Coordinates of C-alpha atoms in Angstrom, one line a residue:
X12 CA 112.8 70.5 97.7
X13 CA 116.3 69.7 98.8
X14 CA 117.4 71.5 101.9
X15 CA 113.9 72.2 103.1
X16 CA 114.6 71.0 106.7
X17 CA 117.7 73.2 107.0
X18 CA 115.7 76.2 105.8
X19 CA 112.9 75.3 108.1
X20 CA 115.2 75.4 111.1
X21 CA 116.5 78.8 109.9
X22 CA 112.9 80.1 109.5
X23 CA 111.9 79.0 113.0
X24 CA 115.0 80.8 114.4
X25 CA 114.1 83.9 112.4
X26 CA 110.5 83.8 113.7
X27 CA 111.5 82.9 117.3
X28 CA 110.0 86.3 118.6
X29 CA 107.5 87.2 116.0
X30 CA 105.8 83.8 115.8
X31 CA 105.0 83.5 119.5
X32 CA 103.6 87.0 119.5
X33 CA 101.5 86.3 116.4
X34 CA 100.2 83.1 118.0
X35 CA 99.3 84.7 121.4
X36 CA 98.0 88.1 120.3
X37 CA 94.5 87.0 119.2
X38 CA 93.6 84.8 122.2
X39 CA 95.0 87.4 124.6
X40 CA 93.0 90.1 122.9
X41 CA 89.8 88.1 123.2
X42 CA 90.4 87.5 127.0
X43 CA 91.2 91.1 127.7
X44 CA 88.2 92.3 125.7
X45 CA 85.9 89.9 127.5
X46 CA 87.2 91.1 130.9
X47 CA 86.7 94.7 130.0
X48 CA 83.1 94.1 128.6
X49 CA 81.9 91.9 131.4
X50 CA 81.0 94.9 133.8
X51 CA 79.5 96.9 130.9
X52 CA 77.0 94.1 129.9
X53 CA 76.3 92.3 133.1
X54 CA 72.8 91.0 132.4
X55 CA 70.7 89.7 129.5
X56 CA 68.8 93.0 129.3
X57 CA 71.9 95.1 128.6
X58 CA 73.1 92.5 126.1
X59 CA 69.7 92.6 124.4
X60 CA 69.9 96.4 124.2
X61 CA 73.2 96.1 122.5
X62 CA 71.8 93.7 119.9
X63 CA 68.9 96.0 119.2
X64 CA 71.0 99.1 119.1
X65 CA 74.6 99.3 118.0
X66 CA 74.7 95.8 116.5
X67 CA 72.0 96.8 113.9
X68 CA 73.9 99.9 112.8
X69 CA 75.2 99.5 109.2
X70 CA 78.6 101.1 110.1
X71 CA 79.1 98.6 112.9
X72 CA 78.1 95.7 110.7
X73 CA 80.8 96.8 108.2
X74 CA 83.4 96.9 111.0
X75 CA 82.3 94.0 113.2
X76 CA 79.9 91.9 111.2
X77 CA 76.6 90.6 112.5
X78 CA 76.0 89.9 116.2
X79 CA 74.6 86.3 116.3
X80 CA 74.5 85.5 120.0
X81 CA 74.1 87.5 123.2
X82 CA 73.6 84.7 125.7
X83 CA 76.9 85.4 127.4
X84 CA 79.7 87.9 127.3
X85 CA 81.9 85.5 125.2
X86 CA 80.0 86.0 121.9
X87 CA 79.9 89.7 122.4
X88 CA 83.7 89.8 123.0
X89 CA 84.2 87.8 119.8
X90 CA 81.9 90.1 117.9
X91 CA 83.8 93.2 119.2
X92 CA 87.2 92.1 118.2
X93 CA 86.8 88.9 116.1
X94 CA 87.0 90.2 112.6
X95 CA 89.7 92.8 113.5
X96 CA 91.7 90.0 115.1
X97 CA 91.2 87.9 112.1
X98 CA 92.5 90.7 109.8
X99 CA 95.4 91.2 112.1
X100 CA 96.3 87.5 112.1
X101 CA 96.2 87.4 108.3
X102 CA 98.6 90.4 108.1
X103 CA 100.9 88.8 110.6
X104 CA 101.2 85.5 108.7
X105 CA 101.6 87.3 105.4
X106 CA 104.5 89.3 106.9
X107 CA 106.0 86.0 108.2
X108 CA 105.9 84.6 104.6
X109 CA 107.6 87.7 103.2
X110 CA 110.3 87.7 105.9
X111 CA 111.3 84.2 105.0
X112 CA 110.6 84.2 101.3
X113 CA 111.0 87.5 99.5
X114 CA 113.1 89.4 102.0
X115 CA 116.1 87.0 101.8
X116 CA 116.0 87.4 98.0
X117 CA 115.8 91.1 98.1
X118 CA 118.8 91.4 100.4
X119 CA 120.9 88.8 98.4
X120 CA 121.1 86.3 101.2
X121 CA 119.2 83.7 99.2
X122 CA 122.0 83.6 96.6
X123 CA 124.3 82.3 99.3
X124 CA 121.7 79.7 100.4
X125 CA 120.9 78.5 96.9
X126 CA 124.6 78.2 96.1
X127 CA 124.5 75.1 98.4
X128 CA 122.4 72.0 98.0
X129 CA 119.0 73.8 98.1
X130 CA 116.2 73.3 95.6
X131 CA 114.3 76.1 94.0
X132 CA 111.1 75.5 96.0
X133 CA 112.7 74.7 99.3
X134 CA 112.5 78.4 100.5
X135 CA 108.8 78.4 99.6
X136 CA 108.2 75.2 101.4
X137 CA 109.9 76.3 104.6
X138 CA 108.1 79.6 104.6
X139 CA 104.7 78.0 104.1
X140 CA 105.3 75.4 106.8
X141 CA 106.2 78.0 109.4
X142 CA 103.3 80.3 108.4
X143 CA 100.7 77.5 108.3
X144 CA 101.9 76.2 111.7
X145 CA 101.5 79.7 113.1
X146 CA 98.0 79.9 111.7
X147 CA 96.9 76.5 113.1
X148 CA 98.4 77.2 116.5
X149 CA 96.8 80.6 116.7
X150 CA 93.4 79.1 115.7
X151 CA 93.6 76.4 118.3
X152 CA 94.6 78.8 121.1
X153 CA 91.8 81.2 120.0
X154 CA 89.2 78.5 120.3
X155 CA 90.5 77.4 123.7
X156 CA 90.6 81.0 124.9
X157 CA 86.9 81.4 124.4
X158 CA 85.9 78.4 126.6
X159 CA 86.4 80.3 129.9
X160 CA 84.4 83.2 128.7
X161 CA 81.2 81.3 128.1
X162 CA 81.5 79.9 124.6
X163 CA 80.4 76.3 124.1
X164 CA 83.0 73.8 123.1
X165 CA 81.5 73.1 119.6
X166 CA 81.2 76.8 118.9
X167 CA 84.8 77.3 120.1
X168 CA 86.0 74.6 117.7
X169 CA 84.3 76.3 114.7
X170 CA 85.7 79.6 115.8
X171 CA 89.2 78.2 115.8
X172 CA 88.5 76.7 112.3
X173 CA 87.3 80.2 111.2
X174 CA 90.7 81.7 112.1
X175 CA 92.7 78.9 110.6
X176 CA 90.7 79.2 107.3
X177 CA 91.4 83.0 107.1
X178 CA 95.1 82.5 107.9
X179 CA 95.6 79.8 105.3
X180 CA 93.9 82.0 102.7
X181 CA 96.3 84.8 103.6
X182 CA 99.3 82.5 103.2
X183 CA 98.1 81.5 99.7
X184 CA 97.8 85.1 98.8
X185 CA 101.2 86.1 100.2
X186 CA 103.2 83.4 98.5
X187 CA 101.9 84.5 95.1
X188 CA 102.5 88.2 95.8
X189 CA 106.1 87.4 96.9
X190 CA 106.7 85.8 93.4
X191 CA 105.2 88.7 91.6
X192 CA 106.8 91.7 93.5
X193 CA 110.5 92.2 93.8
X194 CA 110.9 94.5 96.9
X195 CA 110.0 92.9 100.2
X196 CA 108.3 96.1 101.6
X197 CA 106.2 96.3 98.4
X198 CA 105.3 92.7 98.7
X199 CA 104.2 93.1 102.3
X200 CA 102.2 96.3 101.5
X201 CA 100.5 94.6 98.5
X202 CA 99.5 91.6 100.6
X203 CA 98.1 93.9 103.3
X204 CA 96.2 95.9 100.7
X205 CA 94.6 92.8 99.3
X206 CA 93.6 91.6 102.7
X207 CA 92.2 95.0 103.8
X208 CA 90.2 95.1 100.5
X209 CA 88.8 91.7 101.3
X210 CA 87.8 92.9 104.7
X211 CA 86.0 95.9 103.2
X212 CA 84.2 93.9 100.6
X213 CA 83.1 91.5 103.3
X214 CA 81.8 94.5 105.4
X215 CA 79.8 95.9 102.5
X216 CA 78.2 92.5 102.0
X217 CA 77.3 92.3 105.6
X218 CA 75.8 95.8 105.8
X219 CA 74.0 96.4 102.5
X220 CA 70.6 94.7 102.0
X221 CA 70.7 92.4 99.0
X222 CA 74.5 92.5 98.7
X223 CA 75.3 89.5 100.9
X224 CA 76.7 87.8 97.8
X225 CA 79.7 90.1 98.1
X226 CA 81.0 88.1 101.0
X227 CA 81.6 85.2 98.6
X228 CA 84.1 87.4 96.7
X229 CA 86.3 87.8 99.8
X230 CA 88.5 85.2 101.5
X231 CA 87.6 86.8 104.8
X232 CA 84.0 86.6 103.9
X233 CA 84.4 82.9 103.3
X234 CA 85.9 82.5 106.8
X235 CA 83.1 84.6 108.3
X236 CA 80.5 82.2 106.7
X237 CA 81.9 79.4 108.9
X238 CA 79.5 81.2 111.3
X239 CA 80.5 79.7 114.7
X240 CA 77.5 81.3 116.5
X241 CA 75.0 80.5 113.8
X242 CA 74.8 77.6 111.3
X243 CA 78.3 76.3 112.0
X244 CA 79.4 75.0 108.6
X245 CA 82.9 74.0 107.5
X246 CA 82.2 74.3 103.7
X247 CA 83.4 77.9 103.4
X248 CA 86.6 76.9 105.2
X249 CA 87.2 74.4 102.4
X250 CA 87.2 77.3 99.9
X251 CA 89.9 79.0 102.0
X252 CA 91.9 75.8 101.9
X253 CA 91.5 75.6 98.1
X254 CA 92.8 79.1 97.8
X255 CA 95.8 78.1 100.0
X256 CA 96.6 75.1 97.9
X257 CA 96.2 76.9 94.6
X258 CA 98.3 79.8 95.8
X259 CA 101.1 77.5 97.0
X260 CA 101.0 75.5 93.8
X261 CA 101.1 78.6 91.6
X262 CA 104.0 80.1 93.7
X263 CA 106.0 76.8 93.4
X264 CA 105.5 76.8 89.6
X265 CA 106.7 80.4 89.3
X266 CA 109.6 79.9 91.7
X267 CA 110.9 77.0 89.7
X268 CA 111.0 79.0 86.4
X269 CA 111.9 82.5 87.3
X270 CA 115.3 84.1 87.9
X271 CA 116.5 84.2 91.5
X272 CA 116.0 87.7 93.0
X273 CA 113.5 88.8 90.3
X274 CA 109.8 88.9 90.2
X275 CA 107.1 88.8 87.5
X276 CA 106.9 92.6 87.9
X277 CA 110.3 94.3 87.7
X278 CA 110.8 97.6 89.4
X279 CA 111.2 100.6 87.2
X280 CA 114.8 101.9 86.9
X281 CA 115.5 105.3 88.3
X282 CA 116.3 108.4 86.4
X283 CA 119.7 108.3 84.6
X284 CA 120.9 111.4 86.5
X285 CA 120.0 112.8 89.9
X286 CA 118.0 115.9 90.3
X287 CA 119.9 118.9 91.7
X288 CA 120.3 120.1 94.3
X289 CA 120.8 116.8 96.1
X290 CA 120.2 117.0 99.8
X291 CA 120.0 114.5 102.7
X292 CA 116.4 115.5 103.2
X293 CA 115.5 114.7 99.6
X294 CA 117.2 111.4 99.8
X295 CA 115.4 110.5 103.0
X296 CA 112.0 111.5 101.5
X297 CA 112.7 109.5 98.3
X298 CA 113.8 106.3 100.2
X299 CA 111.2 106.4 102.9
X300 CA 108.2 108.1 101.4
X301 CA 106.5 105.0 100.1
X302 CA 106.7 103.3 103.5
X303 CA 105.4 106.3 105.3
X304 CA 102.4 107.0 103.1
X305 CA 100.3 104.1 104.7
X306 CA 100.7 105.7 108.1
X307 CA 99.2 109.0 106.9
X308 CA 96.5 107.5 104.7
X309 CA 95.6 104.9 107.4
X310 CA 95.2 107.6 110.1
X311 CA 93.0 109.7 107.8
X312 CA 90.8 106.7 106.8
X313 CA 90.5 105.5 110.4
X314 CA 89.5 108.9 111.8
X315 CA 87.1 109.5 108.9
X316 CA 85.3 106.3 109.9
X317 CA 85.3 107.4 113.5
X318 CA 83.9 110.8 112.4
X319 CA 81.1 109.0 110.6
X320 CA 80.3 107.1 113.8
X321 CA 79.6 110.3 115.8
X322 CA 76.0 110.3 114.7
X323 CA 75.7 106.8 116.1
X324 CA 77.7 107.0 119.2
X325 CA 74.7 107.1 121.5
X326 CA 73.5 103.9 119.8
X327 CA 76.8 102.3 120.5
X328 CA 76.7 103.2 124.2
X329 CA 73.0 102.7 124.6
X330 CA 71.8 102.5 128.2
X331 CA 75.2 101.2 129.4
X332 CA 76.5 103.6 131.9
X333 CA 79.7 101.6 132.2
X334 CA 80.5 102.1 128.5
X335 CA 79.8 105.8 128.8
X336 CA 82.0 106.1 131.8
X337 CA 84.8 104.1 130.2
X338 CA 84.9 106.4 127.1
X339 CA 84.7 109.5 129.2
X340 CA 87.6 108.3 131.4
X341 CA 89.7 107.4 128.5
X342 CA 88.9 110.9 127.0
X343 CA 90.0 112.6 130.2
X344 CA 86.7 112.7 132.0
X345 CA 85.0 115.0 129.5
X346 CA 81.3 115.3 130.0
X347 CA 80.8 115.5 126.2
X348 CA 80.7 111.9 125.0
X349 CA 81.7 112.8 121.4
X350 CA 84.5 115.1 122.6
X351 CA 85.7 112.3 124.9
X352 CA 85.7 109.9 121.9
X353 CA 87.7 112.4 119.8
X354 CA 90.2 112.8 122.7
X355 CA 90.6 109.1 122.9
X356 CA 91.1 108.7 119.1
X357 CA 93.6 111.5 118.9
X358 CA 95.5 110.1 121.8
X359 CA 95.8 106.7 120.0
X360 CA 96.6 108.3 116.7
X361 CA 99.4 110.3 118.4
X362 CA 101.0 107.0 119.4
X363 CA 100.7 105.8 115.7
X364 CA 102.4 109.1 114.6
X365 CA 105.3 108.4 117.0
X366 CA 105.6 104.9 115.6
X367 CA 105.7 106.4 112.1
X368 CA 108.5 108.7 113.2
X369 CA 110.4 105.8 114.8
X370 CA 110.1 103.8 111.5
X371 CA 112.2 106.5 109.9
X372 CA 115.0 105.5 112.3
X373 CA 114.4 101.9 111.2
X374 CA 115.2 102.9 107.6
X375 CA 118.5 104.5 108.8
X376 CA 119.4 101.2 110.5
X377 CA 118.5 99.2 107.4
X378 CA 120.6 101.5 105.1
X379 CA 123.5 101.1 107.5
X380 CA 123.3 97.3 107.5
X381 CA 122.8 96.9 103.7
X382 CA 125.6 99.3 102.7
X383 CA 123.4 102.0 101.2
X384 CA 124.5 104.5 103.8
X385 CA 128.1 104.2 102.7
X386 CA 127.2 105.4 99.3
X387 CA 125.5 108.5 100.7
X388 CA 128.3 109.2 103.2
X389 CA 131.0 108.9 100.6
X390 CA 129.7 112.3 99.2
X391 CA 129.7 115.6 101.0
X392 CA 127.1 114.4 103.5
X393 CA 128.1 113.9 107.2
X394 CA 126.5 111.3 109.5
X395 CA 125.1 114.2 111.6
X396 CA 123.5 115.8 108.5
X397 CA 121.9 112.5 107.6
X398 CA 120.5 112.0 111.1
X399 CA 119.2 115.6 111.2
X400 CA 117.5 115.1 107.8
X401 CA 115.9 111.9 109.1
X402 CA 114.7 113.8 112.2
X403 CA 113.2 116.5 110.1
X404 CA 111.3 114.0 107.9
X405 CA 110.1 112.2 111.0
X406 CA 108.8 115.4 112.5
X407 CA 106.9 116.3 109.4
X408 CA 105.4 112.9 109.0
X409 CA 104.3 112.8 112.7
X410 CA 102.7 116.2 112.2
X411 CA 101.0 115.1 109.0
X412 CA 99.6 112.0 110.6
X413 CA 98.0 114.1 113.3
X414 CA 96.7 116.8 111.0
X415 CA 95.2 114.2 108.6
X416 CA 93.6 112.5 111.6
X417 CA 92.0 115.7 112.7
X418 CA 90.8 116.3 109.1
X419 CA 89.3 112.8 109.0
X420 CA 87.4 113.4 112.2
X421 CA 86.0 116.7 111.1
X422 CA 85.0 115.6 107.6
X423 CA 83.4 112.4 108.8
X424 CA 81.4 114.2 111.5
X425 CA 80.3 116.9 109.0
X426 CA 79.2 114.3 106.5
X427 CA 76.7 112.7 108.9
X428 CA 75.9 115.9 110.7
X429 CA 77.0 114.5 114.0
X430 CA 77.4 116.6 117.2
X431 CA 81.1 116.8 116.9
X432 CA 83.4 119.7 118.2
X433 CA 84.4 122.5 115.9
X434 CA 87.1 121.9 113.3
X435 CA 89.4 124.5 114.8
X436 CA 89.2 122.8 118.2
X437 CA 90.0 119.4 116.8
X438 CA 92.9 120.8 114.7
X439 CA 94.3 122.6 117.7
X440 CA 94.1 119.4 119.8
X441 CA 95.9 117.4 117.1
X442 CA 98.7 120.0 116.7
X443 CA 99.1 120.0 120.5
X444 CA 100.0 116.3 120.3
X445 CA 103.0 117.0 118.1
X446 CA 105.6 117.9 120.8
X447 CA 104.9 114.8 123.0
X448 CA 104.9 112.6 119.9
X449 CA 108.3 113.9 118.8
X450 CA 109.6 113.4 122.4
X451 CA 108.7 109.7 122.1
X452 CA 110.3 109.4 118.6
X453 CA 113.4 111.2 119.8
X454 CA 114.2 108.3 122.1
X455 CA 114.8 106.2 118.9
X456 CA 117.1 108.9 117.5
X457 CA 119.1 109.0 120.7
X458 CA 119.3 105.1 120.7
X459 CA 120.4 105.1 117.1
X460 CA 123.4 107.3 118.0
X461 CA 124.8 104.6 120.2
X462 CA 124.4 101.8 117.7
X463 CA 122.0 100.3 115.2
X464 CA 121.1 97.5 117.5
X465 CA 119.7 99.9 120.0
X466 CA 116.9 101.2 117.7
X467 CA 114.6 98.7 119.3
X468 CA 114.6 101.0 122.4
X469 CA 112.5 103.4 120.3
X470 CA 109.8 100.8 119.8
X471 CA 109.9 100.0 123.5
X472 CA 109.3 103.7 124.2
X473 CA 106.3 103.8 121.8
X474 CA 104.7 100.8 123.6
X475 CA 105.4 102.2 127.0
X476 CA 104.0 105.6 126.1
X477 CA 100.8 103.9 124.8
X478 CA 100.4 101.9 128.0
X479 CA 101.1 104.8 130.4
X480 CA 99.5 107.6 128.3
X481 CA 96.2 106.9 126.5
X482 CA 95.7 103.5 128.1
X483 CA 97.0 104.5 131.5
X484 CA 93.6 105.1 133.1
X485 CA 92.3 101.8 131.7
X486 CA 95.0 99.6 133.1
X487 CA 95.2 101.5 136.4
X488 CA 98.8 102.6 136.1
X489 CA 99.9 104.7 139.1
X490 CA 100.1 108.5 138.6
X491 CA 103.8 108.7 139.4
X492 CA 104.5 106.1 136.6
X493 CA 102.2 107.8 134.1
X494 CA 104.0 111.0 134.6
X495 CA 107.0 109.5 132.7
X496 CA 105.0 109.3 129.5
X497 CA 105.0 112.4 127.3
X498 CA 101.4 111.9 126.2
X499 CA 100.3 111.7 129.8
X500 CA 101.9 115.1 130.4
X501 CA 100.3 116.6 127.3
X502 CA 97.1 114.6 126.7
X503 CA 94.7 115.2 123.8
X504 CA 91.9 117.6 124.9
X505 CA 89.6 118.9 122.2
X506 CA 88.3 122.4 123.1
X507 CA 90.8 122.8 126.1
X508 CA 93.8 125.0 126.2
X509 CA 97.2 123.3 125.5
X510 CA 99.2 123.1 128.7
X511 CA 102.1 125.4 128.1
X512 CA 104.7 124.3 130.7
X513 CA 104.5 120.5 130.0
X514 CA 104.6 121.2 126.2
X515 CA 107.8 123.2 126.7
X516 CA 109.3 120.5 128.8
X517 CA 108.6 117.7 126.4
X518 CA 109.8 119.9 123.5
X519 CA 113.1 120.5 125.2
X520 CA 113.4 116.8 126.0
X521 CA 112.9 116.0 122.3
X522 CA 115.7 118.4 121.2
X523 CA 118.0 117.1 124.0
X524 CA 117.5 113.5 123.0
X525 CA 118.3 114.2 119.3
X526 CA 121.4 116.1 120.5
X527 CA 122.5 113.1 122.5
X528 CA 122.1 111.0 119.4
X529 CA 124.3 113.3 117.4
X530 CA 126.9 113.3 120.1
X531 CA 127.0 109.5 120.3
X532 CA 126.9 109.2 116.5
X533 CA 130.2 111.1 116.1
X534 CA 131.9 108.6 118.4
X535 CA 131.0 105.3 116.7
X536 CA 131.5 103.4 113.5
X537 CA 128.8 103.3 110.9
X538 CA 127.5 99.8 111.7

């Protein structure tokens, strides 16, 4: 444990941005949700209709869990986002563990740290302290955030305990995964898959009659059984705490006996010789493919689920004209409720596709900083060819995310026989989102040309496009400001003609931004 305090200071500095965001995201989401739902369910009758309609739908019980209380808007807001927020918090804290535990080993930085007076389990201790502190703070703030929206103090306390329990269970899982897996990205993906699986198992237990025992097989199910709006019991939280303690103890045991930089599962060595012909595109696909696959599979799974919901969309809306108006406004004012829902979903997925494309630029930056780019550029590959290869891969990935999203919507709607639009119309709307998506991603490529530290501008562009594009009507952004966003110029419209002039403009802008990145790249050093 020697050197734990020094590593703790380093971990706090590393998390100085991510940790406050992780702490504030859940309470902020609850407050925003409560504010947006208040005009939709203003009286007890509208809330009772919700409990008798959408809340009894098996699909919504999988996603949101049971609705226990409709006395005020607070319990409804917690029901709408509580389990999603809990899953998000668990992924955030598992990522924090990996950033401070496995990532330094994967990059070789931990060798320098351990060469000093630092014990074998000190990195584990510092990572656990930071992650656990984040969890406790997020739980406390979440409980406090529900007080002004009509949640009683005792219920708010158990709600905070619920989030703390889920977060501690996630920490216990993540520290063990980081001892087993060698690559940091693989470790993070593995932890996220375990947590999402736990979320799904809990959902099946909530929705299938006679299968409630399944919730006891899931750490998130344990946290849900704290039941702040029902029985209010702390015993399931104790099970999460036991998982946390066992996970930390097991990870400490493994860390003290294994080789530094290795894991219990060693990565397979590559082929002894490269496959010809070797190309920058092939290298980019090989090095980024595993990280981009979750974007595509996630878009398909999410839209498949939305497609399944089309048969129940009227049950979700019920008699609430405000909810119907909100969905139709987000979907561009379409009079067809399902069509408006598809428009909204495709608009959000288009932002996710832009984020997937920007992540390709993030891989370029990481390769530059870790020296892998030097190996590639020492061959007959120019920096410009490498950037163009990355741009080509990013374009294909963005298009695949949108196409798979359209396929998920159509397949899901077909399975339940819902009143969805035709498959050709959905596919055309998805393809129409490719040019504005690439225009957003091109900002990151232009920023990369000026220096690796400017890649963050690409993520800022993604967030700005989300706020001004799909969410622009919801937040009341002025029209002149929304016109800056590519997805506001070319919104998703199922069954409508793709606007030709704006599509050409954003396509030209995308090409011009990549050209700017190439011009700047030729005039700077690699790092």
